[in-house]
PDB file of C-alpha atoms in Angstrom:
ATOM      1  CA  UNK A1096      17.566  12.695   8.698  1.00  0.00           C
ATOM      2  CA  UNK A1097      15.835  10.538   6.233  1.00  0.00           C
ATOM      3  CA  UNK A1098      12.352  11.394   5.174  1.00  0.00           C
ATOM      4  CA  UNK A1099      11.756   7.650   4.505  1.00  0.00           C
ATOM      5  CA  UNK A1100      13.573   4.951   6.353  1.00  0.00           C
ATOM      6  CA  UNK A1101      14.436   1.654   5.032  1.00  0.00           C
ATOM      7  CA  UNK A1102      15.107  -1.492   6.911  1.00  0.00           C
ATOM      8  CA  UNK A1103      15.658  -4.820   5.580  1.00  0.00           C
ATOM      9  CA  UNK A1104      15.448  -8.116   7.295  1.00  0.00           C
ATOM     10  CA  UNK A1105      15.473 -11.685   6.051  1.00  0.00           C
ATOM     11  CA  UNK A1106      13.452 -10.727   2.950  1.00  0.00           C
ATOM     12  CA  UNK A1107      11.185  -8.412   4.441  1.00  0.00           C
ATOM     13  CA  UNK A1108      11.454  -4.549   3.596  1.00  0.00           C
ATOM     14  CA  UNK A1109      10.014  -1.949   6.133  1.00  0.00           C
ATOM     15  CA  UNK A1110       9.659   1.570   4.583  1.00  0.00           C
ATOM     16  CA  UNK A1111       8.744   4.157   7.439  1.00  0.00           C
ATOM     17  CA  UNK A1112       7.389   7.780   6.487  1.00  0.00           C
ATOM     18  CA  UNK A1113       9.865   9.626   8.863  1.00  0.00           C
ATOM     19  CA  UNK A1114       8.360  13.251   9.674  1.00  0.00           C
ATOM     20  CA  UNK A1115       6.452  12.316  12.938  1.00  0.00           C
ATOM     21  CA  UNK A1116       6.583  16.099  13.890  1.00  0.00           C
ATOM     22  CA  UNK A1117       4.298  16.825  10.750  1.00  0.00           C
ATOM     23  CA  UNK A1118       2.340  13.595  11.108  1.00  0.00           C
ATOM     24  CA  UNK A1119       4.121  12.388   8.153  1.00  0.00           C
ATOM     25  CA  UNK A1120       2.629  14.880   6.004  1.00  0.00           C
ATOM     26  CA  UNK A1121       3.525  13.949   2.153  1.00  0.00           C
ATOM     27  CA  UNK A1122       6.208  16.903   1.130  1.00  0.00           C
ATOM     28  CA  UNK A1123       7.633  16.655  -2.542  1.00  0.00           C
ATOM     29  CA  UNK A1124      10.879  15.988  -0.883  1.00  0.00           C
ATOM     30  CA  UNK A1125       9.508  12.840   1.021  1.00  0.00           C
ATOM     31  CA  UNK A1126       8.025  11.461  -2.088  1.00  0.00           C
ATOM     32  CA  UNK A1127      11.276  11.840  -3.879  1.00  0.00           C
ATOM     33  CA  UNK A1128      12.941   9.585  -1.275  1.00  0.00           C
ATOM     34  CA  UNK A1129       9.771   7.260  -1.269  1.00  0.00           C
ATOM     35  CA  UNK A1130      10.325   6.857  -4.732  1.00  0.00           C
ATOM     36  CA  UNK A1131      13.659   5.916  -4.818  1.00  0.00           C
ATOM     37  CA  UNK A1132      12.976   3.331  -2.654  1.00  0.00           C
ATOM     38  CA  UNK A1133      10.230   1.907  -4.553  1.00  0.00           C
ATOM     39  CA  UNK A1134      12.208   1.932  -7.758  1.00  0.00           C
ATOM     40  CA  UNK A1135      14.854   0.170  -6.045  1.00  0.00           C
ATOM     41  CA  UNK A1136      12.292  -2.442  -4.651  1.00  0.00           C
ATOM     42  CA  UNK A1137      10.962  -3.108  -8.228  1.00  0.00           C
ATOM     43  CA  UNK A1138      14.508  -4.623  -9.076  1.00  0.00           C
ATOM     44  CA  UNK A1139      15.062  -6.596  -5.725  1.00  0.00           C
ATOM     45  CA  UNK A1140      12.702  -9.279  -6.398  1.00  0.00           C
ATOM     46  CA  UNK A1141      15.548 -12.152  -5.447  1.00  0.00           C
ATOM     47  CA  UNK A1142      16.449 -10.084  -2.324  1.00  0.00           C
ATOM     48  CA  UNK A1143      12.807  -8.820  -1.084  1.00  0.00           C
ATOM     49  CA  UNK A1144       9.743 -11.005  -0.917  1.00  0.00           C
ATOM     50  CA  UNK A1145       7.249  -8.539   0.918  1.00  0.00           C
ATOM     51  CA  UNK A1146       7.015  -4.953   1.984  1.00  0.00           C
ATOM     52  CA  UNK A1147       5.318  -3.037   4.921  1.00  0.00           C
ATOM     53  CA  UNK A1148       4.568   0.635   4.517  1.00  0.00           C
ATOM     54  CA  UNK A1149       4.104   2.427   7.980  1.00  0.00           C
ATOM     55  CA  UNK A1150       4.644   5.809   9.561  1.00  0.00           C
ATOM     56  CA  UNK A1151       6.711   6.902  12.544  1.00  0.00           C
ATOM     57  CA  UNK A1152       4.900   8.587  15.612  1.00  0.00           C
ATOM     58  CA  UNK A1153       1.479   8.725  16.549  1.00  0.00           C
ATOM     59  CA  UNK A1154       0.142   8.855  12.816  1.00  0.00           C
ATOM     60  CA  UNK A1155       0.764   7.146   9.659  1.00  0.00           C
ATOM     61  CA  UNK A1156       0.177  10.022   7.310  1.00  0.00           C
ATOM     62  CA  UNK A1157      -2.061  13.487   7.679  1.00  0.00           C
ATOM     63  CA  UNK A1158      -2.196  13.659   4.019  1.00  0.00           C
ATOM     64  CA  UNK A1159      -0.584  16.045   1.432  1.00  0.00           C
ATOM     65  CA  UNK A1160       1.841  18.717   2.999  1.00  0.00           C
ATOM     66  CA  UNK A1161       0.123  22.213   1.517  1.00  0.00           C
ATOM     67  CA  UNK A1162       2.507  24.116   3.685  1.00  0.00           C
ATOM     68  CA  UNK A1163       5.744  22.804   2.171  1.00  0.00           C
ATOM     69  CA  UNK A1164       4.366  23.526  -1.286  1.00  0.00           C
ATOM     70  CA  UNK A1165       3.546  27.068  -0.188  1.00  0.00           C
ATOM     71  CA  UNK A1166       7.203  26.974   1.086  1.00  0.00           C
ATOM     72  CA  UNK A1167       8.623  26.203  -2.792  1.00  0.00           C
ATOM     73  CA  UNK A1168       9.061  22.601  -2.016  1.00  0.00           C
ATOM     74  CA  UNK A1169       8.036  21.288  -5.640  1.00  0.00           C
ATOM     75  CA  UNK A1170       7.801  17.722  -7.161  1.00  0.00           C
ATOM     76  CA  UNK A1171      10.164  17.052 -10.077  1.00  0.00           C
ATOM     77  CA  UNK A1172       7.427  16.819 -12.758  1.00  0.00           C
ATOM     78  CA  UNK A1173       3.532  17.396 -12.710  1.00  0.00           C
ATOM     79  CA  UNK A1174       2.191  13.876 -11.968  1.00  0.00           C
ATOM     80  CA  UNK A1175       5.236  12.726  -9.713  1.00  0.00           C
ATOM     81  CA  UNK A1176       2.927  11.731  -6.563  1.00  0.00           C
ATOM     82  CA  UNK A1177       0.387   9.988  -8.363  1.00  0.00           C
ATOM     83  CA  UNK A1178       2.989   8.040 -10.463  1.00  0.00           C
ATOM     84  CA  UNK A1179       4.844   7.235  -7.314  1.00  0.00           C
ATOM     85  CA  UNK A1180       1.646   5.751  -5.877  1.00  0.00           C
ATOM     86  CA  UNK A1181       1.102   3.876  -8.892  1.00  0.00           C
ATOM     87  CA  UNK A1182       4.624   2.324  -8.623  1.00  0.00           C
ATOM     88  CA  UNK A1183       3.555   1.162  -5.064  1.00  0.00           C
ATOM     89  CA  UNK A1184       0.426  -0.751  -6.099  1.00  0.00           C
ATOM     90  CA  UNK A1185       2.624  -2.085  -9.205  1.00  0.00           C
ATOM     91  CA  UNK A1186       5.149  -3.407  -6.766  1.00  0.00           C
ATOM     92  CA  UNK A1187       5.866  -7.243  -7.751  1.00  0.00           C
ATOM     93  CA  UNK A1188       5.889  -7.841  -3.672  1.00  0.00           C
ATOM     94  CA  UNK A1189       2.834  -7.968  -1.332  1.00  0.00           C
ATOM     95  CA  UNK A1190       2.501  -4.785   0.434  1.00  0.00           C
ATOM     96  CA  UNK A1191       1.047  -4.247   3.636  1.00  0.00           C
ATOM     97  CA  UNK A1192       0.123  -0.989   4.892  1.00  0.00           C
ATOM     98  CA  UNK A1193       0.235  -0.419   8.902  1.00  0.00           C
ATOM     99  CA  UNK A1194      -2.153   2.422   9.874  1.00  0.00           C
ATOM    100  CA  UNK A1195      -2.319   4.254  13.351  1.00  0.00           C
ATOM    101  CA  UNK A1196      -3.754   7.646  14.032  1.00  0.00           C
ATOM    102  CA  UNK A1197      -4.295   9.993  11.009  1.00  0.00           C
ATOM    103  CA  UNK A1198      -4.655   8.395   7.196  1.00  0.00           C
ATOM    104  CA  UNK A1199      -5.971  11.228   5.564  1.00  0.00           C
ATOM    105  CA  UNK A1200      -6.688  12.136   1.877  1.00  0.00           C
ATOM    106  CA  UNK A1201      -3.188  11.918   0.175  1.00  0.00           C
ATOM    107  CA  UNK A1202      -2.171   9.402   3.037  1.00  0.00           C
ATOM    108  CA  UNK A1203      -5.289   7.465   2.374  1.00  0.00           C
ATOM    109  CA  UNK A1204      -4.410   7.382  -1.545  1.00  0.00           C
ATOM    110  CA  UNK A1205      -1.086   6.193  -0.356  1.00  0.00           C
ATOM    111  CA  UNK A1206      -2.118   3.390   1.802  1.00  0.00           C
ATOM    112  CA  UNK A1207      -5.141   2.358  -1.008  1.00  0.00           C
ATOM    113  CA  UNK A1208      -1.687   1.277  -3.108  1.00  0.00           C
ATOM    114  CA  UNK A1209      -1.107  -1.367  -0.840  1.00  0.00           C
ATOM    115  CA  UNK A1210      -2.461  -4.886  -1.153  1.00  0.00           C
ATOM    116  CA  UNK A1211      -3.642  -4.950   2.560  1.00  0.00           C
ATOM    117  CA  UNK A1212      -4.347  -2.320   5.134  1.00  0.00           C
ATOM    118  CA  UNK A1213      -4.293  -2.999   8.687  1.00  0.00           C
ATOM    119  CA  UNK A1214      -5.801  -0.491  11.168  1.00  0.00           C
ATOM    120  CA  UNK A1215      -4.264   0.146  14.577  1.00  0.00           C
ATOM    121  CA  UNK A1216      -7.011   0.847  17.261  1.00  0.00           C
ATOM    122  CA  UNK A1217      -6.224   4.635  17.037  1.00  0.00           C
ATOM    123  CA  UNK A1218      -6.384   4.658  13.082  1.00  0.00           C
ATOM    124  CA  UNK A1219      -8.693   7.326  11.767  1.00  0.00           C
ATOM    125  CA  UNK A1220      -9.483   7.499   7.777  1.00  0.00           C
ATOM    126  CA  UNK A1221     -10.684  10.401   5.777  1.00  0.00           C
ATOM    127  CA  UNK A1222     -10.909  11.773   2.649  1.00  0.00           C
ATOM    128  CA  UNK A1223     -11.057  15.887   3.232  1.00  0.00           C
ATOM    129  CA  UNK A1224     -10.342  16.985  -0.334  1.00  0.00           C
ATOM    130  CA  UNK A1225     -13.889  18.654   0.036  1.00  0.00           C
ATOM    131  CA  UNK A1226     -12.776  20.635   3.009  1.00  0.00           C
ATOM    132  CA  UNK A1227     -10.190  22.436   0.749  1.00  0.00           C
ATOM    133  CA  UNK A1228     -12.033  22.840  -2.406  1.00  0.00           C
ATOM    134  CA  UNK A1229      -9.766  20.363  -4.055  1.00  0.00           C
ATOM    135  CA  UNK A1230     -10.303  17.028  -5.953  1.00  0.00           C
ATOM    136  CA  UNK A1231      -8.076  13.803  -6.045  1.00  0.00           C
ATOM    137  CA  UNK A1232      -5.216  13.192  -8.525  1.00  0.00           C
ATOM    138  CA  UNK A1233      -3.497  10.314  -6.663  1.00  0.00           C
ATOM    139  CA  UNK A1234      -6.095   7.638  -7.375  1.00  0.00           C
ATOM    140  CA  UNK A1235      -8.727   8.088  -4.622  1.00  0.00           C
ATOM    141  CA  UNK A1236     -11.678   8.077  -7.359  1.00  0.00           C
ATOM    142  CA  UNK A1237     -10.544   4.694  -8.430  1.00  0.00           C
ATOM    143  CA  UNK A1238      -8.838   2.753  -5.506  1.00  0.00           C
ATOM    144  CA  UNK A1239     -11.297   3.854  -2.969  1.00  0.00           C
ATOM    145  CA  UNK A1240     -14.394   2.426  -4.621  1.00  0.00           C
ATOM    146  CA  UNK A1241     -12.623  -0.756  -5.672  1.00  0.00           C
ATOM    147  CA  UNK A1242     -11.775  -1.010  -1.678  1.00  0.00           C
ATOM    148  CA  UNK A1243     -15.368  -0.236  -0.356  1.00  0.00           C
ATOM    149  CA  UNK A1244     -17.590  -0.202  -3.038  1.00  0.00           C
ATOM    150  CA  UNK A1245     -19.002   2.817  -5.041  1.00  0.00           C
ATOM    151  CA  UNK A1246     -21.891   3.979  -3.002  1.00  0.00           C
ATOM    152  CA  UNK A1247     -19.679   3.828   0.314  1.00  0.00           C
ATOM    153  CA  UNK A1248     -16.896   5.473  -1.412  1.00  0.00           C
ATOM    154  CA  UNK A1249     -18.991   8.566  -2.611  1.00  0.00           C
ATOM    155  CA  UNK A1250     -20.503   8.845   0.858  1.00  0.00           C
ATOM    156  CA  UNK A1251     -16.953   9.030   2.104  1.00  0.00           C
ATOM    157  CA  UNK A1252     -15.775  11.706  -0.569  1.00  0.00           C
ATOM    158  CA  UNK A1253     -18.911  13.667  -0.312  1.00  0.00           C
ATOM    159  CA  UNK A1254     -18.937  13.951   3.490  1.00  0.00           C
ATOM    160  CA  UNK A1255     -15.205  14.024   4.191  1.00  0.00           C
ATOM    161  CA  UNK A1256     -16.238  12.484   7.544  1.00  0.00           C
ATOM    162  CA  UNK A1257     -13.702  10.678   9.606  1.00  0.00           C
ATOM    163  CA  UNK A1258     -14.139   6.815   9.684  1.00  0.00           C
ATOM    164  CA  UNK A1259     -12.768   4.817  12.707  1.00  0.00           C
ATOM    165  CA  UNK A1260     -10.744   1.732  12.749  1.00  0.00           C
ATOM    166  CA  UNK A1261     -13.745  -0.656  13.555  1.00  0.00           C
ATOM    167  CA  UNK A1262     -15.667   1.095  10.883  1.00  0.00           C
ATOM    168  CA  UNK A1263     -12.829   0.899   8.227  1.00  0.00           C
ATOM    169  CA  UNK A1264     -12.844  -2.906   8.823  1.00  0.00           C
ATOM    170  CA  UNK A1265     -16.643  -3.587   8.780  1.00  0.00           C
ATOM    171  CA  UNK A1266     -16.648  -1.544   5.301  1.00  0.00           C
ATOM    172  CA  UNK A1267     -13.546  -3.516   3.746  1.00  0.00           C
ATOM    173  CA  UNK A1268     -11.515  -0.236   3.953  1.00  0.00           C
ATOM    174  CA  UNK A1269      -8.980  -2.196   6.343  1.00  0.00           C
ATOM    175  CA  UNK A1270      -8.527  -6.000   6.589  1.00  0.00           C
ATOM    176  CA  UNK A1271      -8.374  -6.221  10.420  1.00  0.00           C
ATOM    177  CA  UNK A1272      -7.924  -3.973  13.538  1.00  0.00           C
ATOM    178  CA  UNK A1273      -5.359  -4.563  16.125  1.00  0.00           C
ATOM    179  CA  UNK A1274      -4.217  -2.306  19.271  1.00  0.00           C
ATOM    180  CA  UNK A1275      -1.696   0.210  18.425  1.00  0.00           C
ATOM    181  CA  UNK A1276       1.054  -1.386  20.644  1.00  0.00           C
ATOM    182  CA  UNK A1277       0.705  -4.594  18.648  1.00  0.00           C
ATOM    183  CA  UNK A1278       0.344  -3.049  14.938  1.00  0.00           C
ATOM    184  CA  UNK A1279       3.878  -3.384  13.709  1.00  0.00           C
ATOM    185  CA  UNK A1280       4.541  -6.667  15.413  1.00  0.00           C
ATOM    186  CA  UNK A1281       1.271  -7.986  13.989  1.00  0.00           C
ATOM    187  CA  UNK A1282       1.856  -6.846  10.329  1.00  0.00           C
ATOM    188  CA  UNK A1283       5.698  -8.001  10.523  1.00  0.00           C
ATOM    189  CA  UNK A1284       4.362 -11.649  11.570  1.00  0.00           C
ATOM    190  CA  UNK A1285       1.934 -11.402   8.752  1.00  0.00           C
ATOM    191  CA  UNK A1286       4.458 -10.545   6.246  1.00  0.00           C
ATOM    192  CA  UNK A1287       6.913 -13.149   7.668  1.00  0.00           C
ATOM    193  CA  UNK A1288       3.989 -15.545   7.105  1.00  0.00           C
ATOM    194  CA  UNK A1289       3.902 -14.820   3.402  1.00  0.00           C
ATOM    195  CA  UNK A1290       7.512 -15.171   3.068  1.00  0.00           C
ATOM    196  CA  UNK A1291       7.471 -18.730   4.313  1.00  0.00           C
ATOM    197  CA  UNK A1292       5.818 -19.508   0.983  1.00  0.00           C
ATOM    198  CA  UNK A1293       7.432 -19.250  -2.462  1.00  0.00           C
ATOM    199  CA  UNK A1294       8.181 -15.687  -3.263  1.00  0.00           C
ATOM    200  CA  UNK A1295       7.392 -16.990  -7.170  1.00  0.00           C
ATOM    201  CA  UNK A1296       3.681 -17.486  -6.015  1.00  0.00           C
ATOM    202  CA  UNK A1297       3.294 -14.673  -4.189  1.00  0.00           C
ATOM    203  CA  UNK A1298       4.429 -12.431  -7.242  1.00  0.00           C
ATOM    204  CA  UNK A1299       2.443 -14.283  -9.473  1.00  0.00           C
ATOM    205  CA  UNK A1300      -0.799 -14.292  -7.382  1.00  0.00           C
ATOM    206  CA  UNK A1301      -0.313 -10.672  -6.794  1.00  0.00           C
ATOM    207  CA  UNK A1302       0.041  -9.978 -10.779  1.00  0.00           C
ATOM    208  CA  UNK A1303      -2.893 -12.139 -11.612  1.00  0.00           C
ATOM    209  CA  UNK A1304      -5.267 -10.732  -9.243  1.00  0.00           C
ATOM    210  CA  UNK A1305      -4.395  -7.093  -9.826  1.00  0.00           C
ATOM    211  CA  UNK A1306      -4.280  -7.542 -13.844  1.00  0.00           C
ATOM    212  CA  UNK A1307      -7.281  -9.629 -13.915  1.00  0.00           C
ATOM    213  CA  UNK A1308      -9.289  -6.709 -12.302  1.00  0.00           C
ATOM    214  CA  UNK A1309      -8.787  -5.110 -15.786  1.00  0.00           C
ATOM    215  CA  UNK A1310     -10.971  -7.615 -17.439  1.00  0.00           C
ATOM    216  CA  UNK A1311     -14.679  -8.920 -16.991  1.00  0.00           C
ATOM    217  CA  UNK A1312     -15.151 -12.419 -15.383  1.00  0.00           C
ATOM    218  CA  UNK A1313     -14.430 -14.455 -18.315  1.00  0.00           C
ATOM    219  CA  UNK A1314     -11.639 -12.280 -19.765  1.00  0.00           C
ATOM    220  CA  UNK A1315      -9.867 -12.502 -16.296  1.00  0.00           C
ATOM    221  CA  UNK A1316     -10.197 -16.337 -16.383  1.00  0.00           C
ATOM    222  CA  UNK A1317      -8.475 -16.390 -19.869  1.00  0.00           C
ATOM    223  CA  UNK A1318      -5.962 -13.774 -18.563  1.00  0.00           C
ATOM    224  CA  UNK A1319      -5.184 -16.167 -15.928  1.00  0.00           C
ATOM    225  CA  UNK A1320      -4.686 -19.147 -18.316  1.00  0.00           C
ATOM    226  CA  UNK A1321      -2.444 -17.474 -20.705  1.00  0.00           C
ATOM    227  CA  UNK A1322      -0.377 -15.013 -18.106  1.00  0.00           C
ATOM    228  CA  UNK A1323      -0.100 -17.625 -15.244  1.00  0.00           C
ATOM    229  CA  UNK A1324       3.904 -17.909 -14.344  1.00  0.00           C
ATOM    230  CA  UNK A1325       3.602 -21.621 -13.649  1.00  0.00           C
ATOM    231  CA  UNK A1326       5.889 -23.563 -11.626  1.00  0.00           C
ATOM    232  CA  UNK A1327       8.619 -21.850  -9.733  1.00  0.00           C
ATOM    233  CA  UNK A1328      12.321 -22.626  -9.411  1.00  0.00           C
ATOM    234  CA  UNK A1329      11.744 -23.711  -5.944  1.00  0.00           C
ATOM    235  CA  UNK A1330       9.160 -26.193  -6.894  1.00  0.00           C
ATOM    236  CA  UNK A1331      11.379 -29.592  -6.609  1.00  0.00           C
ATOM    237  CA  UNK A1332      12.882 -28.282  -3.375  1.00  0.00           C
ATOM    238  CA  UNK A1333       9.824 -27.779  -1.632  1.00  0.00           C
ATOM    239  CA  UNK A1334       8.567 -31.134  -2.738  1.00  0.00           C
ATOM    240  CA  UNK A1335      11.455 -32.745  -1.286  1.00  0.00           C
ATOM    241  CA  UNK A1336      11.172 -31.104   2.005  1.00  0.00           C
ATOM    242  CA  UNK A1337       7.279 -32.047   2.178  1.00  0.00           C
ATOM    243  CA  UNK A1338       8.423 -35.661   1.451  1.00  0.00           C
ATOM    244  CA  UNK A1339      10.888 -35.575   4.295  1.00  0.00           C
ATOM    245  CA  UNK A1340       7.894 -34.746   6.648  1.00  0.00           C
TER     246      UNK A1340
END
């Protein structure tokens, strides 16, 4: 059984964490499969225009699988997991993370690598590093403040408290909340809407916004002027279609 299932449909790739019996806890073996899919997606910009990341069963991801590590399941390199999360953030395609149930610690770090987080009504978010005497290595200290602000991120990290779906939306951690029963259909429709636009523009927008964060205000404007990919190969076709009404 695959620990990460991939399904492609008309330019949309859905990656599903597939350890529902373990609440999709992130074992090193799961990361190896996830990494292979993500590396492939980096090379498939002509075939895949958007990506959904989700979890099978009642939870998105309960976090790092400490039991698997205790049982001898070891990642190939020291920073393998954090490098994989970085690769997800740097995918050329827009990535939507659909979260139901648990989204704890390593699972939260994984979700934060997505461009958008959509919460199901059952979603519960928490950074539980403090409960175990651990500190983050997969990007929490950077990506969580970027998403919710410095003060809110520190409160979440210091308290290790659980945040429900509605609060997650109110603080900017999730973009919106929908009923669990509609979650995957909702994010699929959202992604399909993105795919109706130019994939060239989708990739360019993501690159400019993400990399622009590495500069100050004026530096980001200069970066955009220098690095905007410009007109896409589908411009003429789209203009002709517009002209035909």
